[in-house]
Coordinates of C-alpha atoms in Angstrom, one line a residue:
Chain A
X1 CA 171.2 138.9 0.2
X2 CA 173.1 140.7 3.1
X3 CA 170.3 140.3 5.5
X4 CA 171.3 136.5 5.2
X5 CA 169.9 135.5 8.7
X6 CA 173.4 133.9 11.4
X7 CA 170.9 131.1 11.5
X8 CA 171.3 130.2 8.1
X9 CA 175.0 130.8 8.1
X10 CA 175.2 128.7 11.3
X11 CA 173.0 126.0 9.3
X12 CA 176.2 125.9 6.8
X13 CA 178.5 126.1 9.1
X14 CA 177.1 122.6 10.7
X15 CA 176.7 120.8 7.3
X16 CA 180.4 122.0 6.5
X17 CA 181.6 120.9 9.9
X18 CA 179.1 117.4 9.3
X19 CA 181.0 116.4 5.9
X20 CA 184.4 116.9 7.5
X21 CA 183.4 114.9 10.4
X22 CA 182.1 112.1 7.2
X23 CA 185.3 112.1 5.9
X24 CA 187.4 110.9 8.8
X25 CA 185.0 108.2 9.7
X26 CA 187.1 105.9 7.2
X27 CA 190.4 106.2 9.0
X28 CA 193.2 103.4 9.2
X29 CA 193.2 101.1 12.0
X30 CA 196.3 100.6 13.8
X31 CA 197.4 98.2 15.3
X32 CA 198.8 98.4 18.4
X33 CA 198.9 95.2 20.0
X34 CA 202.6 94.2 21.3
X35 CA 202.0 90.6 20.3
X36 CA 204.2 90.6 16.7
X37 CA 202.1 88.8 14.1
X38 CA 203.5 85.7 13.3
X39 CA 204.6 87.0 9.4
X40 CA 206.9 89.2 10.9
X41 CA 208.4 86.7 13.2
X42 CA 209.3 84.7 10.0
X43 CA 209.7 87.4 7.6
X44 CA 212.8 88.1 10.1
X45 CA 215.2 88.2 7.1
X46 CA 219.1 87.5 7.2
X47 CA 220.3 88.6 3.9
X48 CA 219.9 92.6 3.9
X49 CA 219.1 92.0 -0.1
X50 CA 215.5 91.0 0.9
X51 CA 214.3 93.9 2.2
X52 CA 216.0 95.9 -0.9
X53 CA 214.0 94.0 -3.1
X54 CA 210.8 93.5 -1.5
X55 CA 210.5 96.9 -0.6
X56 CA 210.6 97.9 -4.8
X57 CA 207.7 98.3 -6.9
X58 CA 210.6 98.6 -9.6
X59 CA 212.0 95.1 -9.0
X60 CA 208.7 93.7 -8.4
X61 CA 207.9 95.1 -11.6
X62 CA 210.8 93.6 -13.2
X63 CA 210.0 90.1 -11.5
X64 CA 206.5 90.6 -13.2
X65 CA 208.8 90.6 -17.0
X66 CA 211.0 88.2 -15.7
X67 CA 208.1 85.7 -14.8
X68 CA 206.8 85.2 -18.4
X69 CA 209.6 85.9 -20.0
X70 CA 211.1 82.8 -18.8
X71 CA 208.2 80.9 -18.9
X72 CA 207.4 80.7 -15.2
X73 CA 204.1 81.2 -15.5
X74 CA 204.1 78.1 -17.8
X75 CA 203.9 75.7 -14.8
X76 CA 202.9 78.0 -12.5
X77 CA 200.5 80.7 -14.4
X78 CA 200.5 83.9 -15.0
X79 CA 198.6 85.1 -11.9
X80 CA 200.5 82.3 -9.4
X81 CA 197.3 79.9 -9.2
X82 CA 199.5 77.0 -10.4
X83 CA 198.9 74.2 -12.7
X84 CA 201.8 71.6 -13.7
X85 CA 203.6 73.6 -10.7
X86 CA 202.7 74.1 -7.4
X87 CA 200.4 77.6 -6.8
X88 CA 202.7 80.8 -5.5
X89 CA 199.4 83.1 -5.0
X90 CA 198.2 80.8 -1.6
X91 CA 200.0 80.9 1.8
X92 CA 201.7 77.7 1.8
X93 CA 205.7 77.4 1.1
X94 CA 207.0 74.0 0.8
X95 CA 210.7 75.1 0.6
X96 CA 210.1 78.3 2.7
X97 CA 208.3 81.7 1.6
X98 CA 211.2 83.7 2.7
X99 CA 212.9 86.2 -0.2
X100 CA 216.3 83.7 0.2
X101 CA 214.1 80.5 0.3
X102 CA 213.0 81.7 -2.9
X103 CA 215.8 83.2 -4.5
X104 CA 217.6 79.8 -3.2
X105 CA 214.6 77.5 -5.2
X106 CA 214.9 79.5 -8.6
X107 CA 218.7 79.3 -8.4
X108 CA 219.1 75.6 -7.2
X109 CA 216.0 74.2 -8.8
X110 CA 213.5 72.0 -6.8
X111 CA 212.7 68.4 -6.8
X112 CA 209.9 67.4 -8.7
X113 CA 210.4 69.3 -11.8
X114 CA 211.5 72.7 -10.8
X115 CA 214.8 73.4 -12.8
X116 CA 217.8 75.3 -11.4
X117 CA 218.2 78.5 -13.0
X118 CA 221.8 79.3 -11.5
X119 CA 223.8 80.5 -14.5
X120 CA 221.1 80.9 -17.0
X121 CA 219.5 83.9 -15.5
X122 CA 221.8 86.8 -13.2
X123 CA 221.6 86.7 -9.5
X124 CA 219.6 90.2 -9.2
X125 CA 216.6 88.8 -11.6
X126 CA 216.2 85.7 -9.6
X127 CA 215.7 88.3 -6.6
X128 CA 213.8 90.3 -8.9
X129 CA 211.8 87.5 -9.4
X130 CA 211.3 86.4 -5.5
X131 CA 209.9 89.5 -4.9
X132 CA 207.2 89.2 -7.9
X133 CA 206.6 85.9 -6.3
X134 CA 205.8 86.8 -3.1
X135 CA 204.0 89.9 -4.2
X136 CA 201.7 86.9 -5.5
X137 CA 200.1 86.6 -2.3
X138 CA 200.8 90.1 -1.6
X139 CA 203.5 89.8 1.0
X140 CA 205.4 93.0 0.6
X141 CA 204.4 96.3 2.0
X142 CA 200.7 97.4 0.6
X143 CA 202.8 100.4 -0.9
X144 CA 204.9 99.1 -3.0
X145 CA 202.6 96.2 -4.5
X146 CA 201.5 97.1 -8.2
X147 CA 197.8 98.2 -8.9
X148 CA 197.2 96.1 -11.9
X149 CA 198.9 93.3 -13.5
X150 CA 200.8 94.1 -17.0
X151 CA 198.8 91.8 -18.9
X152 CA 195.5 91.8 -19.3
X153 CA 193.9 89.6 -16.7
X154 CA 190.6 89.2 -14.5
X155 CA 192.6 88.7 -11.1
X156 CA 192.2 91.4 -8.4
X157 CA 194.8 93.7 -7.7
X158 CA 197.0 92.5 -5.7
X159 CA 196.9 95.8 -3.2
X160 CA 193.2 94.6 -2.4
X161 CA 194.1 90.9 -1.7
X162 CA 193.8 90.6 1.8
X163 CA 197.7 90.3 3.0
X164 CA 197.8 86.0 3.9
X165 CA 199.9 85.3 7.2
X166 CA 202.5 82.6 5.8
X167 CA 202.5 79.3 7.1
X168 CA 206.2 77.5 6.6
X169 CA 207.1 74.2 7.5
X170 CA 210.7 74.7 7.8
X171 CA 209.8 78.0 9.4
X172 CA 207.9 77.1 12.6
X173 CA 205.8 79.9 13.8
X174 CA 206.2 80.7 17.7
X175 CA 203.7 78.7 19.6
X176 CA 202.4 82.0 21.2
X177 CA 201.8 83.5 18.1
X178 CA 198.9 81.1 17.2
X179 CA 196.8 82.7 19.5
X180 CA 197.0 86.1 17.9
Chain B
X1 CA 216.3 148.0 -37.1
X2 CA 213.3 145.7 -39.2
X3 CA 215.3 146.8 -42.1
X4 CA 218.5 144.8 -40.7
X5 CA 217.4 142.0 -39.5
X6 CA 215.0 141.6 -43.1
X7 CA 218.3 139.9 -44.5
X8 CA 218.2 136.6 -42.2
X9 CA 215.1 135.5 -43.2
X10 CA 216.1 133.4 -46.0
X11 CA 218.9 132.4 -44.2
X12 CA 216.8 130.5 -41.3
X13 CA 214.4 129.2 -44.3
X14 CA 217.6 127.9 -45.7
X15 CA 218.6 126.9 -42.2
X16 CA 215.5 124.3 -41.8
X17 CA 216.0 123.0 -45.3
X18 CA 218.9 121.9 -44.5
X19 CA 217.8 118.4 -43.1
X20 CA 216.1 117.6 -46.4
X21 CA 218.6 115.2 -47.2
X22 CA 219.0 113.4 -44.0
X23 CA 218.7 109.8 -43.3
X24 CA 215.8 110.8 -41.4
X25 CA 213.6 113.4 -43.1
X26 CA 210.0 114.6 -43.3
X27 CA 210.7 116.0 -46.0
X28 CA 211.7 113.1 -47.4
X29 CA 210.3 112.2 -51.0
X30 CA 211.9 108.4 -51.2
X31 CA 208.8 106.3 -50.8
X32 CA 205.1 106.9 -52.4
X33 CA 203.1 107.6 -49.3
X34 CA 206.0 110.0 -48.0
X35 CA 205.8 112.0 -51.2
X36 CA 202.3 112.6 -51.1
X37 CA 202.1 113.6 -47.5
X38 CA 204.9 115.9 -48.6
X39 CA 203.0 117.3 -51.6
X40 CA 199.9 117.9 -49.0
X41 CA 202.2 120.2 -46.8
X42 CA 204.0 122.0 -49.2
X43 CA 200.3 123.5 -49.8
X44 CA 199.0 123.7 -46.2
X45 CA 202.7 125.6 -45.8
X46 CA 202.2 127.7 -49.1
X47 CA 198.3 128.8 -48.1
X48 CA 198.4 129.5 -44.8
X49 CA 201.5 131.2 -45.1
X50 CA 199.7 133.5 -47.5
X51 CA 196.8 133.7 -44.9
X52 CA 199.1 134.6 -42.1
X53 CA 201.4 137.3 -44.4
X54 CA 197.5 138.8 -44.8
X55 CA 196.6 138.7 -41.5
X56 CA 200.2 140.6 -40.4
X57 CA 199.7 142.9 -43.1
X58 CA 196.3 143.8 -41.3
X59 CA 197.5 143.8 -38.3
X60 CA 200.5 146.2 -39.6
X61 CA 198.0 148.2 -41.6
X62 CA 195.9 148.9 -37.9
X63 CA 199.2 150.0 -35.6
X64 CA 199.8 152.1 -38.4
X65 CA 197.0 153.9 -39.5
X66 CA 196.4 157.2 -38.3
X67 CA 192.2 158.2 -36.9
X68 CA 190.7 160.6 -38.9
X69 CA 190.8 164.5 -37.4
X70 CA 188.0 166.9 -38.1
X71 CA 189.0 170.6 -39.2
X72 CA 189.5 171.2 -35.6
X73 CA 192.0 168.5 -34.8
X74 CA 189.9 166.5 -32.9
X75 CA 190.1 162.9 -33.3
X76 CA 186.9 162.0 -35.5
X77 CA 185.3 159.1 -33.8
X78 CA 183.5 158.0 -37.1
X79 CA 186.7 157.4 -38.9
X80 CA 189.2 158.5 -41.9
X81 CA 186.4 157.9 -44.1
X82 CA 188.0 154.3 -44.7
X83 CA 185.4 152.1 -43.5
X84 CA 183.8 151.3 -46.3
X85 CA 186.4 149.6 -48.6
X86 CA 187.2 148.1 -45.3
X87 CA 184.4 146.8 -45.1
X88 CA 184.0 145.1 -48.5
X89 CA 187.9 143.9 -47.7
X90 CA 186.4 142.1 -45.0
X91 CA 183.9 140.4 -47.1
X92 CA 185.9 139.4 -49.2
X93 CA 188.5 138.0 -46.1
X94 CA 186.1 135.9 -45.1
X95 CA 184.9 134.4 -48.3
X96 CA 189.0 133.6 -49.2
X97 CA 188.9 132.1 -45.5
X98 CA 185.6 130.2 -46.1
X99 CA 186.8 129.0 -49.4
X100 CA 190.9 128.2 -48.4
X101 CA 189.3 126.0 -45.5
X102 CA 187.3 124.4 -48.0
X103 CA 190.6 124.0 -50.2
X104 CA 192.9 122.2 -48.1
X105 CA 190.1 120.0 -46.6
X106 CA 189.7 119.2 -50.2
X107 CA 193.4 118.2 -51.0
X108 CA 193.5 116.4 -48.1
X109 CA 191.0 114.0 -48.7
X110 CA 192.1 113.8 -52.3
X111 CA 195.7 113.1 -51.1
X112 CA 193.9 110.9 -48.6
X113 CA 191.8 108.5 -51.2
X114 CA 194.2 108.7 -53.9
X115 CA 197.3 107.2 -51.6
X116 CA 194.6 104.4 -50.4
X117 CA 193.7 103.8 -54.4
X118 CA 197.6 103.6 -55.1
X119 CA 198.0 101.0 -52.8
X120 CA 198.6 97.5 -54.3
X121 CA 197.4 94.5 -52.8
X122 CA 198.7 93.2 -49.6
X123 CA 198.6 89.9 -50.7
X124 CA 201.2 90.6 -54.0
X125 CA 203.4 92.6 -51.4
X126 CA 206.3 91.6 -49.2
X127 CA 204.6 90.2 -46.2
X128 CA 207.0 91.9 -42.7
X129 CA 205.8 91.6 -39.4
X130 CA 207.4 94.2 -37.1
X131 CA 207.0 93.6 -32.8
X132 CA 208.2 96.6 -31.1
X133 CA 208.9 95.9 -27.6
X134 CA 210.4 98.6 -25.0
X135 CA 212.9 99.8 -27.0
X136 CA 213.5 97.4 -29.6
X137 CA 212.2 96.2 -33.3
X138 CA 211.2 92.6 -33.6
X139 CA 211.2 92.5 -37.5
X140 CA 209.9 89.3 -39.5
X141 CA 209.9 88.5 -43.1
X142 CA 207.1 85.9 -44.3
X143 CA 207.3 83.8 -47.1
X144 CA 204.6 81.2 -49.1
X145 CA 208.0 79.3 -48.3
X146 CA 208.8 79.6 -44.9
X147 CA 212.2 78.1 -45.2
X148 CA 213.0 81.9 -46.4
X149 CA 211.7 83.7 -43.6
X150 CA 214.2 85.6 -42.3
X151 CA 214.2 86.9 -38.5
X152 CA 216.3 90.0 -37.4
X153 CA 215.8 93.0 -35.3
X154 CA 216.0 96.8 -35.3
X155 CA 216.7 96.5 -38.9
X156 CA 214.6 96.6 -42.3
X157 CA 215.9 96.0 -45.6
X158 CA 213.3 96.9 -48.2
X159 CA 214.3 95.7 -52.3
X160 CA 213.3 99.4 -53.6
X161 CA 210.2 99.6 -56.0
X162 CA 208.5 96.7 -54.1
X163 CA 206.0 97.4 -51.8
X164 CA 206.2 96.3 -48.7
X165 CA 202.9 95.5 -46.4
X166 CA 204.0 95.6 -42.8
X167 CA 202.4 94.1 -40.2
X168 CA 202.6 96.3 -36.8
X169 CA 201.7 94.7 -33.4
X170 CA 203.1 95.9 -29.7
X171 CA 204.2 93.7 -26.6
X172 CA 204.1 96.4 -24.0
X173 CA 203.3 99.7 -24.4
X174 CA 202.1 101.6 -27.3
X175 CA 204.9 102.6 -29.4
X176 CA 204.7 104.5 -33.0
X177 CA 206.6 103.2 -36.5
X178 CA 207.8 105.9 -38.4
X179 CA 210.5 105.9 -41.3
X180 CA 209.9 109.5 -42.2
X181 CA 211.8 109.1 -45.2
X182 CA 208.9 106.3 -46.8
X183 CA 205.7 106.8 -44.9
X184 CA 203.9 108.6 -42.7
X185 CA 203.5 107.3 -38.6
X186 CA 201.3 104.1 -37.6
X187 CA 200.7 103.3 -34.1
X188 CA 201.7 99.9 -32.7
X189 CA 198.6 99.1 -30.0
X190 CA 199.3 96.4 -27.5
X191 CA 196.6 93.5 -28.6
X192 CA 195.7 94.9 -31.8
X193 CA 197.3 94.7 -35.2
X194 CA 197.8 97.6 -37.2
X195 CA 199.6 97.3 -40.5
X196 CA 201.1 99.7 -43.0
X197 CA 202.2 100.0 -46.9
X198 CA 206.0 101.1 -47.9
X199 CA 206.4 101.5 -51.4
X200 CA 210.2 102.9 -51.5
X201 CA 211.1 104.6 -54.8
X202 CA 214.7 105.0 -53.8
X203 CA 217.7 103.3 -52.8
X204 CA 218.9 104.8 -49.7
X205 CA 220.1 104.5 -45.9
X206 CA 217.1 105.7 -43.9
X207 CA 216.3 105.9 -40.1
X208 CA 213.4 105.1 -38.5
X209 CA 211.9 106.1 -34.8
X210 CA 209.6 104.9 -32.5
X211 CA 207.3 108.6 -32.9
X212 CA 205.4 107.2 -29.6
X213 CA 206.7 108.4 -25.7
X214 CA 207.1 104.5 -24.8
X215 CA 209.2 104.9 -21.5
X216 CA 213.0 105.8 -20.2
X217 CA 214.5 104.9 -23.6
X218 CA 211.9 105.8 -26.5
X219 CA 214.8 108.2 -28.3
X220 CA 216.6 105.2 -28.5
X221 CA 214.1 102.8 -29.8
X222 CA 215.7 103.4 -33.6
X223 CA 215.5 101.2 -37.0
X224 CA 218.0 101.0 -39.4
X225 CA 216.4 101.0 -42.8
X226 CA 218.2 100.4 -46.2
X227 CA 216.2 100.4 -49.8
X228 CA 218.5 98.1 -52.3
X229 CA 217.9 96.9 -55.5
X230 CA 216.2 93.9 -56.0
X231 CA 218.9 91.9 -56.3
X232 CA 221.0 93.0 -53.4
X233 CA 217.8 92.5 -51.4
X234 CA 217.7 89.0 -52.3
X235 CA 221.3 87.8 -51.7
X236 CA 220.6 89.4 -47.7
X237 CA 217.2 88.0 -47.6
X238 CA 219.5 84.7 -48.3
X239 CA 221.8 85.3 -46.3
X240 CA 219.7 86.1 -43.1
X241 CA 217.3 83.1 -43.8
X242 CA 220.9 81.4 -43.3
X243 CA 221.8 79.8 -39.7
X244 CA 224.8 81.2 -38.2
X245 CA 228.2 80.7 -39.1
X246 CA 229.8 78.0 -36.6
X247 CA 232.5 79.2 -34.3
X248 CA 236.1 79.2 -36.5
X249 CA 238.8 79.8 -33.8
X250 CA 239.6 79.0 -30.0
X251 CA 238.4 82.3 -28.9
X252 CA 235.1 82.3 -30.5
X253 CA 234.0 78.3 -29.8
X254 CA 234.2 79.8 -25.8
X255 CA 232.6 82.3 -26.7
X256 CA 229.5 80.1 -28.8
X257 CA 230.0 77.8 -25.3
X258 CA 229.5 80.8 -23.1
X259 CA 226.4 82.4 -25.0
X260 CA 224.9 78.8 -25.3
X261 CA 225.1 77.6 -21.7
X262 CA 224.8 80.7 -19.7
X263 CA 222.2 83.8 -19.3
X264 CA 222.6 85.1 -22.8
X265 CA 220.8 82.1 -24.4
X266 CA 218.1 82.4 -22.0
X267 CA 216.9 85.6 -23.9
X268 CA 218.7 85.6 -27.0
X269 CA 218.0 83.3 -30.2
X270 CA 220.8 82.4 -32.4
X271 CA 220.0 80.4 -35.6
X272 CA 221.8 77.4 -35.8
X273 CA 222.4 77.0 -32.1
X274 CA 221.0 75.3 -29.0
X275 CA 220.4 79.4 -28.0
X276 CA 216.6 79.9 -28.7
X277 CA 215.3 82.5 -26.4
X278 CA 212.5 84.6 -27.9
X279 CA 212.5 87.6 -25.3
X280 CA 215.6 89.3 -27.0
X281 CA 216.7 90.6 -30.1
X282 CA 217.2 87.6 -32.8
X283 CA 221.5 87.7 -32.9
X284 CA 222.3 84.9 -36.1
X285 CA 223.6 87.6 -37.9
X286 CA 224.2 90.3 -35.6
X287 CA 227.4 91.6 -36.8
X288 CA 226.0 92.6 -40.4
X289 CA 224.0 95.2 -38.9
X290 CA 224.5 98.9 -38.8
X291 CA 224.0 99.5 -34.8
X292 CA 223.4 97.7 -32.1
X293 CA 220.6 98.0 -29.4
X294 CA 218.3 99.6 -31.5
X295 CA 220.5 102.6 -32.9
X296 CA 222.0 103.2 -30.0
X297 CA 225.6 102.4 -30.9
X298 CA 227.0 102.3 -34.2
X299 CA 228.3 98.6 -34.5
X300 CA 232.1 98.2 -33.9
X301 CA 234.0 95.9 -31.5
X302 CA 234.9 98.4 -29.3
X303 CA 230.8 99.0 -28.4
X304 CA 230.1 95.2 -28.5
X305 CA 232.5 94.7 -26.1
X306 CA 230.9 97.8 -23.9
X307 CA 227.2 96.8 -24.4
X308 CA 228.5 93.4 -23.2
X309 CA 230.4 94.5 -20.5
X310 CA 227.8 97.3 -18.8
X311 CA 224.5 97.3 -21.1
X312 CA 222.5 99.8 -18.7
X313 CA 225.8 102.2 -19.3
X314 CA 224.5 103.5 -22.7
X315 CA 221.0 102.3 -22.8
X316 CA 219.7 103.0 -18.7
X317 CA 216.7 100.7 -18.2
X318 CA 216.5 98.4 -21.2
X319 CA 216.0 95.0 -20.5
X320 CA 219.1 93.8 -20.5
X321 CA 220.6 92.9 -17.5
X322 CA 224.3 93.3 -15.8
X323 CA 225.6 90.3 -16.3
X324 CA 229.0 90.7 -15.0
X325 CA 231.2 88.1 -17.0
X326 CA 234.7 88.1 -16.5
X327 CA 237.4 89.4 -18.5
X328 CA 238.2 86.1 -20.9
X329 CA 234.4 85.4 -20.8
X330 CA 233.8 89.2 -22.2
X331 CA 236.7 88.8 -24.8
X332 CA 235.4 85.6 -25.8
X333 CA 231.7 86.1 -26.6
X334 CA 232.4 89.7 -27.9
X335 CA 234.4 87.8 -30.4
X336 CA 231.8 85.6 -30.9
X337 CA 229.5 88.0 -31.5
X338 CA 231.4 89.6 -33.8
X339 CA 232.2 86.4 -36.1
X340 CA 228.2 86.3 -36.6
X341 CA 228.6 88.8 -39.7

């Protein structure tokens, strides 16, 4: 055993050294183009509540209850692909896919059928709610996005749906982002 | 020192007796499947109590026994000449070990098939559907006539001598029903339906528990039982089935208006009213109960008024929210809330 030859320890050695070198071959990407992307550009929030909420897997989680508890997921289904209601799981907003555009179209209602919940559900669970929304089509931060859905349901995760730039009418991307 | 502290034994025996006659007992003998799982440990406790008192005796025996010496005071590595009665005592240890095993497997399967024999027939029993949600008791009673169903929550009231087939199913998590007093535990599984027979034998005021970790507030996730005669059982069945009494007063038609219009109603169902939420604890009759938000306060208007006011204050994490209602809104539905005896 002791007259082990160095070539065979050196032989170990290299294996060792090769599976380390394996596991950093799947190592994040970053970005660092100076171009913004044109989600952030809109994302650019005004009410400091937004971030608060987004950035919660708590409220998310909460907005997750929230959403069939009080039967938004009867119009709009359980996983956001729509039905009676428009879809929340693609990458369009008709009345803005920011977390006050949001908050602002479960309080005030819609046209077209989407009724104004101002005074029959608090102010926090309507942002609880936003953020569940937009957690839909995975817009908050990949951290903070839930793993699995409560119920059971064949939808993917929503932390390996690929994050979808949003595309707003009433928020009009910069012309120089398009290129990006 | 042993000698003196000999003397507290009974007392800590006494000690852990002394929750017998709780509200909330293992012990507990008031309902037929409790008594036999009671019956079964009083003999696990008596046999292998007796096996452990042999085992320390042993074990005493050893520390204390002194080797053998040889006419020269050596130590005699063969022994005090003890071995063989030792021996056979050993034998024997391990056919009363063999054999005891044997024993208590015995009584309990026999406890085991003769509590499934004694069970009557769901069918001829009082049909209850229980929903345990995180941390609450959504309790049903069915009827061939459904115009006497009764709705309520974190509350059972069981006419005694009847039994009682109860339906257990989970919306969230897995939570446990356990009236210690009446049964043993049954698991509530999220997309499964498990069920469970009380037969109480006494009247009483028991306390139930959720027995499964089912988040922030499981210790508070309680069930207020009461076992009444038949008859008594019957007039609240009656007056549950009933819709809510309409507000009487000023104060407590702006409170109805509040509770009907706003958030409240958005959760909460009140029988009788446009309020029909399904999400929340069933309130038509709210103020006849013993506690509110699942045992966590006893019910008086001075905790309506704070569950109202700041629910996450006592109960951190329960579903529901802050709602932040001004001080005549507060004084109002509490009022109202507490006219819904």
């Amino acid at each position: 055993m002791s007259s082990r030859s160095p070539n065979k320890l050196a032989r170990i050695g290299l294996a060792g050294a090769a599976l380390l070198a394996l596991g950093a071959c799947d190592r994040e990407e970053r970005d660092t183009s100076r171009q913004p992307k044109p989600e952030t550009i809109s994302l650019a929030s005004s009410d400091p509540r937004a971030k608060e909420y987004e950035n919660s897997s708590f409220h998310i989680s909460q907005g997750q209850r929230y959403y069939s508890w009080m039967n938004c997921s009867g119009c709009h289904a359980l996983a956001g692909g729509g039905g009676m209601g428009p879809p929340l799981s693609d990458d369009e907003w008709r009345y803005g896919g920011r977390m006050e555009d949001i908050v602002q179209t479960i309080l005030k209602g819609r046209p077209n059928g989407m009724p104004a919940f101002e005074g029959r559900i608090t102010e926090q669970q309507a942002w609880q709610l936003a953020a569940f929304v937009r957690s839909l089509s995975a817009q908050p931060r990949q951290d903070v996005l839930p793993g699995r859905s409560d119920d059971i349901s064949n939808a993917e995760p929503q932390t390996l749906e690929e994050r979808r730039p949003q595309q707003s009418e009433s928020n009009t991307t910069l012309p120089s982002a398009e290129k990006d | 020192m042993r000698r003196r502290l000999l003397p507290l034994l009974p007392l800590l025996l006494v000690g852990s007796a002394c929750s017998v006659d709780g509200i909330q007992s293992v012990g507990g003998r008031d309902g037929q499947g409790g008594a036999a799982i009671a019956d079964l440990f009083g003999i696990f406790l008596v046999a292998t109590l007796l096996f452990a008192a042999v085992v320390a005796a042993f074990l005493g025996a050893a520390a204390l026994r002194r080797r053998g010496r040889r006419a020269d005071g050596i130590e005699d590595p063969e022994g005090s000449g003890t071995e063989r009665p030792l021996k056979t005592g050993l034998i024997v240890w391990i056919a009363a070990v063999a054999i005891g095993l044997f024993g208590l497997t015995l009584a309990s399967h026999l406890t085991d098939r003769s509590m499934a024999r004694a069970l009557p027939d769901p069918a001829s029993a009082l049909r209850i559907e229980i929903v345990a949600n995180q941390w609450w008791w959504d309790v049903r009673y069915h009827f061939r006539d459904p115009s006497r169903d009764v709705r309520t929550a974190n509350e059972l009231h069981l006419p005694a001598g009847v039994p009682a087939h109860v339906t257990l199913k989970s919306n969230d998590v897995i939570h446990s029903f356990w009236v210690p007093n009446l049964a043993g535990k049954q698991d509530l599984i999220p997309g499964r339906i498990t069920d469970l027979m009380l037969i109480p034998r006494k009247t009483g005021v028991y306390r139930g528990q959720c027995a499964e970790f089912c988040g922030m507030q499981h210790a508070h996730m309680a069930l207020d039982v009461t076992v009444e005669p038949r008859e008594a059982f019957e007039r609240w069945r009656a007056h549950n089935a009933a819709p809510a009494v309409p507000p009487t007063n000023a104060l407590t038609r702006a409170g109805y208006d509040y509770f009907t219009t706003r958030e409240c109603s958005t959760c909460h169902a009140i029988a009788g009213t446009p309020a029909s939420g399904q999400v929340a604890p069933d309130l038509t009759h709210f103020a006849s109960r013993r506690s509110i938000a699942a045992g966590t306060l006893p019910m008086s208007r001075g905790h309506i008024y704070a569950w109202i006011a700041d629910p996450q204050g006592p109960k951190p994490g329960n579903a529901m929210p802050y709602i932040g209602l001004e001080a005549d809104e507060l004084h109002a539905v509490a009022a109202y809330l507490e006219s819904l005896k």
